[in-house]
Amino acid sequence: MLKMKSFNLAKLLLATLTLLVSIPNPGMAAPNICEELGNHRYTNFRDEGPGKRRRGYVCFVVRDNPNLKGVLTLKHLNNRGNWDIVVGTGFDPVAKKVYEPISYQNNRGSVNELVWLPGTSNREYVVVAFPNSNTPSDACLVFHRVDYYGIAGQALGEALIKAGIRYVSGGNNLSQKDKAQSDRIIGAGLSVLSRNNLADVGYDVVLNEISIQLSNLFGTDSWMLDFGVSYFGNYVKESGKFLFDPNMKCT
């Protein structure tokens, strides 16, 4: 009887350990289900519609970078259906729940999606794309990184040249006052980007709103305005390269 109880207890402990191991960790991605997507890589997928879906979603793992801004672009390849995207620190494939999702409002219909990663660490993020319509459709997910420090240096150099000032364009050579002003400019531009979905409103609309915002802050005759417009013009252009450039295709 004692041996039987010990055997049953051992089985119970083993079952409990197996269950604990199988439960997804909310802080981790799901590597056995979600494929890794590297820098300047893309993947195509298709939704056959209700009743023909294998899982109802596709998922991928991308890595953030504190020195480069990661950008995810979800493209509707045949202008049909409605694919949406959620990005977070972890994913439970059973409950179909994304943990700690990045704040983002998906577009309606077949309008493309564009999401920026935080750019604050080397953390992994799980990306879940899913069809939100009954129409069969094809889509593509692209991941690439943007060197926003390089863009800032280039923009600063252009702005200072326009102002007729001899200054090295590297950020480390800026005075504390210039750094503070640059932070204000970038903060103002990012606030505009956070209010608009770049894939929905487009390059010209966003850049025009940023120009107006910076003009209200610094006036129209200022190197800070030149810097801001140049910086965000290139920032938006590089971030949306798979949206705006017709030669950038998922093929």
Tab-separated table of C-alpha atoms in Angstrom:
chain	number	residue	atom	x	y	z
A	1	MET	CA	0.000	0.000	0.000
A	2	LEU	CA	2.858	2.352	0.871
A	3	LYS	CA	4.592	1.587	-2.452
A	4	MET	CA	1.348	2.265	-4.331
A	5	LYS	CA	0.922	5.652	-2.609
A	6	SER	CA	4.531	6.576	-3.364
A	7	PHE	CA	4.056	5.582	-7.016
A	8	ASN	CA	0.853	7.665	-7.319
A	9	LEU	CA	2.573	10.633	-5.638
A	10	ALA	CA	5.477	10.387	-8.065
A	11	LYS	CA	3.072	10.330	-11.026
A	12	LEU	CA	1.235	13.347	-9.614
A	13	LEU	CA	4.480	15.292	-9.211
A	14	LEU	CA	5.573	14.379	-12.739
A	15	ALA	CA	2.221	15.454	-14.203
A	16	THR	CA	2.382	18.749	-12.299
A	17	LEU	CA	5.903	19.467	-13.532
A	18	THR	CA	4.880	18.627	-17.107
A	19	LEU	CA	1.914	20.980	-16.864
A	20	LEU	CA	4.067	23.797	-15.480
A	21	VAL	CA	6.601	23.385	-18.265
A	22	SER	CA	3.896	23.431	-20.944
A	23	ILE	CA	2.302	26.690	-19.742
A	24	PRO	CA	3.669	29.615	-21.801
A	25	ASN	CA	5.582	32.209	-19.818
A	26	PRO	CA	3.767	35.575	-20.182
A	27	GLY	CA	7.123	37.333	-20.501
A	28	MET	CA	8.400	35.124	-23.331
A	29	ALA	CA	7.570	34.661	-26.991
A	30	ALA	CA	6.512	31.260	-28.329
A	31	PRO	CA	9.616	30.054	-30.227
A	32	ASN	CA	8.142	26.653	-31.147
A	33	ILE	CA	5.274	28.303	-32.996
A	34	CYS	CA	6.557	31.723	-34.039
A	35	GLU	CA	9.345	31.894	-36.610
A	36	GLU	CA	12.173	34.419	-36.266
A	37	LEU	CA	12.146	37.352	-38.682
A	38	GLY	CA	15.489	39.130	-39.135
A	39	ASN	CA	16.455	42.603	-40.294
A	40	HIS	CA	15.424	43.406	-43.889
A	41	ARG	CA	13.517	40.128	-44.129
A	42	TYR	CA	9.979	39.502	-45.277
A	43	THR	CA	7.478	36.653	-45.270
A	44	ASN	CA	4.325	36.107	-47.319
A	45	PHE	CA	1.151	34.418	-46.098
A	46	ARG	CA	-2.403	33.797	-47.295
A	47	ASP	CA	-5.819	33.565	-45.660
A	48	GLU	CA	-8.285	31.232	-47.382
A	49	GLY	CA	-11.243	32.549	-45.391
A	50	PRO	CA	-13.460	31.115	-42.610
A	51	GLY	CA	-13.611	27.340	-42.417
A	52	LYS	CA	-10.291	26.933	-44.222
A	53	ARG	CA	-7.962	28.560	-41.703
A	54	ARG	CA	-5.364	26.354	-40.055
A	55	ARG	CA	-4.820	28.572	-36.982
A	56	GLY	CA	-6.365	31.932	-37.834
A	57	TYR	CA	-3.080	33.800	-37.310
A	58	VAL	CA	0.630	33.833	-38.114
A	59	CYS	CA	3.296	34.862	-35.628
A	60	PHE	CA	6.949	35.844	-35.732
A	61	VAL	CA	9.700	36.883	-33.340
A	62	VAL	CA	11.755	40.053	-33.902
A	63	ARG	CA	14.505	41.583	-31.794
A	64	ASP	CA	14.580	45.203	-30.708
A	65	ASN	CA	17.775	47.270	-30.799
A	66	PRO	CA	18.677	50.275	-28.597
A	67	ASN	CA	20.660	51.904	-31.421
A	68	LEU	CA	18.370	51.209	-34.380
A	69	LYS	CA	14.627	51.729	-34.732
A	70	GLY	CA	12.834	48.511	-35.707
A	71	VAL	CA	9.926	48.924	-38.114
A	72	LEU	CA	7.246	46.344	-38.965
A	73	THR	CA	5.271	46.773	-42.184
A	74	LEU	CA	2.211	44.630	-42.903
A	75	LYS	CA	1.189	44.898	-46.560
A	76	HIS	CA	-2.064	43.767	-48.205
A	77	LEU	CA	-0.781	42.335	-51.472
A	78	ASN	CA	-4.021	42.076	-53.436
A	79	ASN	CA	-5.970	44.949	-51.778
A	80	ARG	CA	-8.444	42.474	-50.322
A	81	GLY	CA	-9.343	41.352	-46.820
A	82	ASN	CA	-8.302	43.059	-43.611
A	83	TRP	CA	-5.113	41.895	-41.916
A	84	ASP	CA	-4.332	43.396	-38.505
A	85	ILE	CA	-1.254	43.188	-36.295
A	86	VAL	CA	-0.469	43.009	-32.568
A	87	VAL	CA	3.074	43.288	-31.145
A	88	GLY	CA	3.949	42.397	-27.561
A	89	THR	CA	6.516	40.807	-25.263
A	90	GLY	CA	4.849	37.389	-25.197
A	91	PHE	CA	2.137	35.278	-26.781
A	92	ASP	CA	-0.136	32.496	-25.483
A	93	PRO	CA	-1.134	30.454	-28.574
A	94	VAL	CA	-3.860	28.593	-26.670
A	95	ALA	CA	-5.657	31.661	-25.357
A	96	LYS	CA	-4.504	33.657	-28.411
A	97	LYS	CA	-3.425	36.441	-26.087
A	98	VAL	CA	-0.536	38.863	-26.625
A	99	TYR	CA	1.134	40.093	-23.438
A	100	GLU	CA	2.236	43.711	-22.896
A	101	PRO	CA	1.127	44.830	-26.365
A	102	ILE	CA	2.602	47.972	-27.903
A	103	SER	CA	-0.052	50.689	-28.095
A	104	TYR	CA	-1.247	50.773	-31.680
A	105	GLN	CA	-4.517	51.344	-33.557
A	106	ASN	CA	-4.952	49.071	-36.593
A	107	ASN	CA	-6.234	50.457	-39.885
A	108	ARG	CA	-9.563	49.368	-41.308
A	109	GLY	CA	-9.915	47.279	-44.435
A	110	SER	CA	-6.990	46.584	-46.736
A	111	VAL	CA	-4.961	49.641	-45.651
A	112	ASN	CA	-1.408	48.612	-44.735
A	113	GLU	CA	-0.071	48.639	-41.173
A	114	LEU	CA	3.187	50.083	-39.829
A	115	VAL	CA	4.456	49.638	-36.254
A	116	TRP	CA	7.658	50.933	-34.628
A	117	LEU	CA	9.403	48.925	-31.917
A	118	PRO	CA	10.406	50.895	-28.783
A	119	GLY	CA	14.125	50.895	-29.664
A	120	THR	CA	15.184	50.819	-26.011
A	121	SER	CA	16.703	47.355	-25.516
A	122	ASN	CA	17.738	44.082	-27.142
A	123	ARG	CA	14.450	42.494	-26.098
A	124	GLU	CA	12.547	40.044	-28.244
A	125	TYR	CA	9.011	40.884	-29.354
A	126	VAL	CA	6.371	38.569	-30.753
A	127	VAL	CA	4.392	39.785	-33.767
A	128	VAL	CA	0.954	38.307	-34.406
A	129	ALA	CA	-0.818	39.025	-37.708
A	130	PHE	CA	-4.394	37.842	-38.208
A	131	PRO	CA	-7.186	38.197	-40.798
A	132	ASN	CA	-10.170	40.228	-39.658
A	133	SER	CA	-12.557	39.642	-42.545
A	134	ASN	CA	-14.298	36.877	-44.472
A	135	THR	CA	-12.500	37.658	-47.727
A	136	PRO	CA	-9.578	35.443	-48.834
A	137	SER	CA	-6.455	37.565	-49.131
A	138	ASP	CA	-2.661	37.644	-49.390
A	139	ALA	CA	-0.394	39.647	-47.111
A	140	CYS	CA	3.267	40.196	-46.346
A	141	LEU	CA	5.158	41.177	-43.202
A	142	VAL	CA	8.467	43.059	-43.530
A	143	PHE	CA	10.912	43.896	-40.734
A	144	HIS	CA	13.713	46.424	-41.124
A	145	ARG	CA	15.728	48.784	-38.929
A	146	VAL	CA	16.368	52.522	-39.252
A	147	ASP	CA	19.541	54.301	-38.088
A	148	TYR	CA	17.874	57.325	-36.505
A	149	TYR	CA	21.143	58.573	-34.963
A	150	GLY	CA	22.653	58.739	-38.438
A	151	ILE	CA	19.553	60.520	-39.716
A	152	ALA	CA	19.777	63.045	-36.863
A	153	GLY	CA	23.438	63.755	-37.612
A	154	GLN	CA	22.736	64.263	-41.302
A	155	ALA	CA	19.739	66.498	-40.587
A	156	LEU	CA	21.700	68.591	-38.105
A	157	GLY	CA	24.514	69.085	-40.596
A	158	GLU	CA	22.063	70.203	-43.283
A	159	ALA	CA	20.314	72.589	-40.884
A	160	LEU	CA	23.530	74.174	-39.664
A	161	ILE	CA	24.815	74.612	-43.212
A	162	LYS	CA	21.582	76.391	-44.104
A	163	ALA	CA	22.043	78.641	-41.088
A	164	GLY	CA	25.614	79.435	-42.139
A	165	ILE	CA	27.129	78.020	-38.947
A	166	ARG	CA	30.380	76.035	-38.927
A	167	TYR	CA	29.501	73.086	-36.759
A	168	VAL	CA	30.320	69.390	-36.682
A	169	SER	CA	27.188	67.372	-37.367
A	170	GLY	CA	27.822	64.665	-34.727
A	171	GLY	CA	25.452	64.761	-31.740
A	172	ASN	CA	28.341	64.489	-29.231
A	173	ASN	CA	29.636	67.939	-30.259
A	174	LEU	CA	26.409	69.763	-29.496
A	175	SER	CA	26.161	72.221	-26.610
A	176	GLN	CA	23.743	71.401	-23.804
A	177	LYS	CA	21.357	74.068	-25.098
A	178	ASP	CA	21.413	72.611	-28.614
A	179	LYS	CA	20.824	69.124	-27.227
A	180	ALA	CA	17.828	70.355	-25.260
A	181	GLN	CA	16.417	72.050	-28.358
A	182	SER	CA	16.983	68.920	-30.427
A	183	ASP	CA	15.115	66.886	-27.812
A	184	ARG	CA	12.205	69.336	-28.014
A	185	ILE	CA	12.137	69.072	-31.802
A	186	ILE	CA	12.214	65.273	-31.797
A	187	GLY	CA	9.613	65.108	-29.032
A	188	ALA	CA	7.266	67.388	-30.991
A	189	GLY	CA	7.672	65.346	-34.169
A	190	LEU	CA	7.160	62.019	-32.409
A	191	SER	CA	3.974	63.340	-30.814
A	192	VAL	CA	2.629	64.004	-34.319
A	193	LEU	CA	3.611	60.505	-35.464
A	194	SER	CA	1.878	58.961	-32.448
A	195	ARG	CA	-1.379	60.699	-33.412
A	196	ASN	CA	-1.263	59.521	-37.025
A	197	ASN	CA	-0.978	56.116	-38.613
A	198	LEU	CA	1.696	56.598	-41.253
A	199	ALA	CA	0.355	53.780	-43.412
A	200	ASP	CA	-3.064	55.418	-43.426
A	201	VAL	CA	-2.440	59.159	-43.849
A	202	GLY	CA	0.752	58.984	-45.922
A	203	TYR	CA	4.139	60.686	-46.027
A	204	ASP	CA	3.100	64.191	-47.150
A	205	VAL	CA	0.320	64.620	-44.601
A	206	VAL	CA	2.503	63.593	-41.652
A	207	LEU	CA	5.459	65.729	-42.701
A	208	ASN	CA	3.215	68.755	-43.274
A	209	GLU	CA	1.715	68.414	-39.794
A	210	ILE	CA	5.182	68.092	-38.275
A	211	SER	CA	6.310	71.245	-40.148
A	212	ILE	CA	3.329	73.190	-38.805
A	213	GLN	CA	3.967	71.964	-35.271
A	214	LEU	CA	7.648	72.953	-35.399
A	215	SER	CA	6.844	76.339	-36.982
A	216	ASN	CA	4.499	77.088	-34.095
A	217	LEU	CA	7.248	76.213	-31.608
A	218	PHE	CA	10.317	77.816	-33.205
A	219	GLY	CA	9.091	80.124	-35.975
A	220	THR	CA	9.675	79.844	-39.707
A	221	ASP	CA	13.198	81.314	-39.766
A	222	SER	CA	15.123	78.913	-37.547
A	223	TRP	CA	17.768	76.231	-37.984
A	224	MET	CA	15.698	74.164	-35.536
A	225	LEU	CA	12.818	74.111	-38.010
A	226	ASP	CA	15.228	73.095	-40.790
A	227	PHE	CA	16.646	70.359	-38.571
A	228	GLY	CA	13.209	69.046	-37.600
A	229	VAL	CA	11.846	68.954	-41.140
A	230	SER	CA	15.003	67.302	-42.488
A	231	TYR	CA	15.161	64.792	-39.635
A	232	PHE	CA	11.553	63.682	-39.783
A	233	GLY	CA	11.457	63.802	-43.560
A	234	ASN	CA	14.208	61.171	-43.672
A	235	TYR	CA	12.889	59.367	-40.586
A	236	VAL	CA	9.444	58.921	-42.100
A	237	LYS	CA	10.884	58.094	-45.533
A	238	GLU	CA	13.165	55.373	-44.126
A	239	SER	CA	10.484	54.007	-41.806
A	240	GLY	CA	7.936	53.796	-44.599
A	241	LYS	CA	10.277	52.639	-47.369
A	242	PHE	CA	8.208	49.484	-47.914
A	243	LEU	CA	5.038	51.590	-48.080
A	244	PHE	CA	6.118	54.481	-50.308
A	245	ASP	CA	8.706	52.978	-52.630
A	246	PRO	CA	6.993	50.976	-55.428
A	247	ASN	CA	10.234	49.049	-55.979
A	248	MET	CA	10.152	47.674	-52.420
A	249	LYS	CA	8.058	44.556	-52.875
A	250	CYS	CA	7.617	41.284	-50.988
A	251	THR	CA	9.029	39.166	-53.801
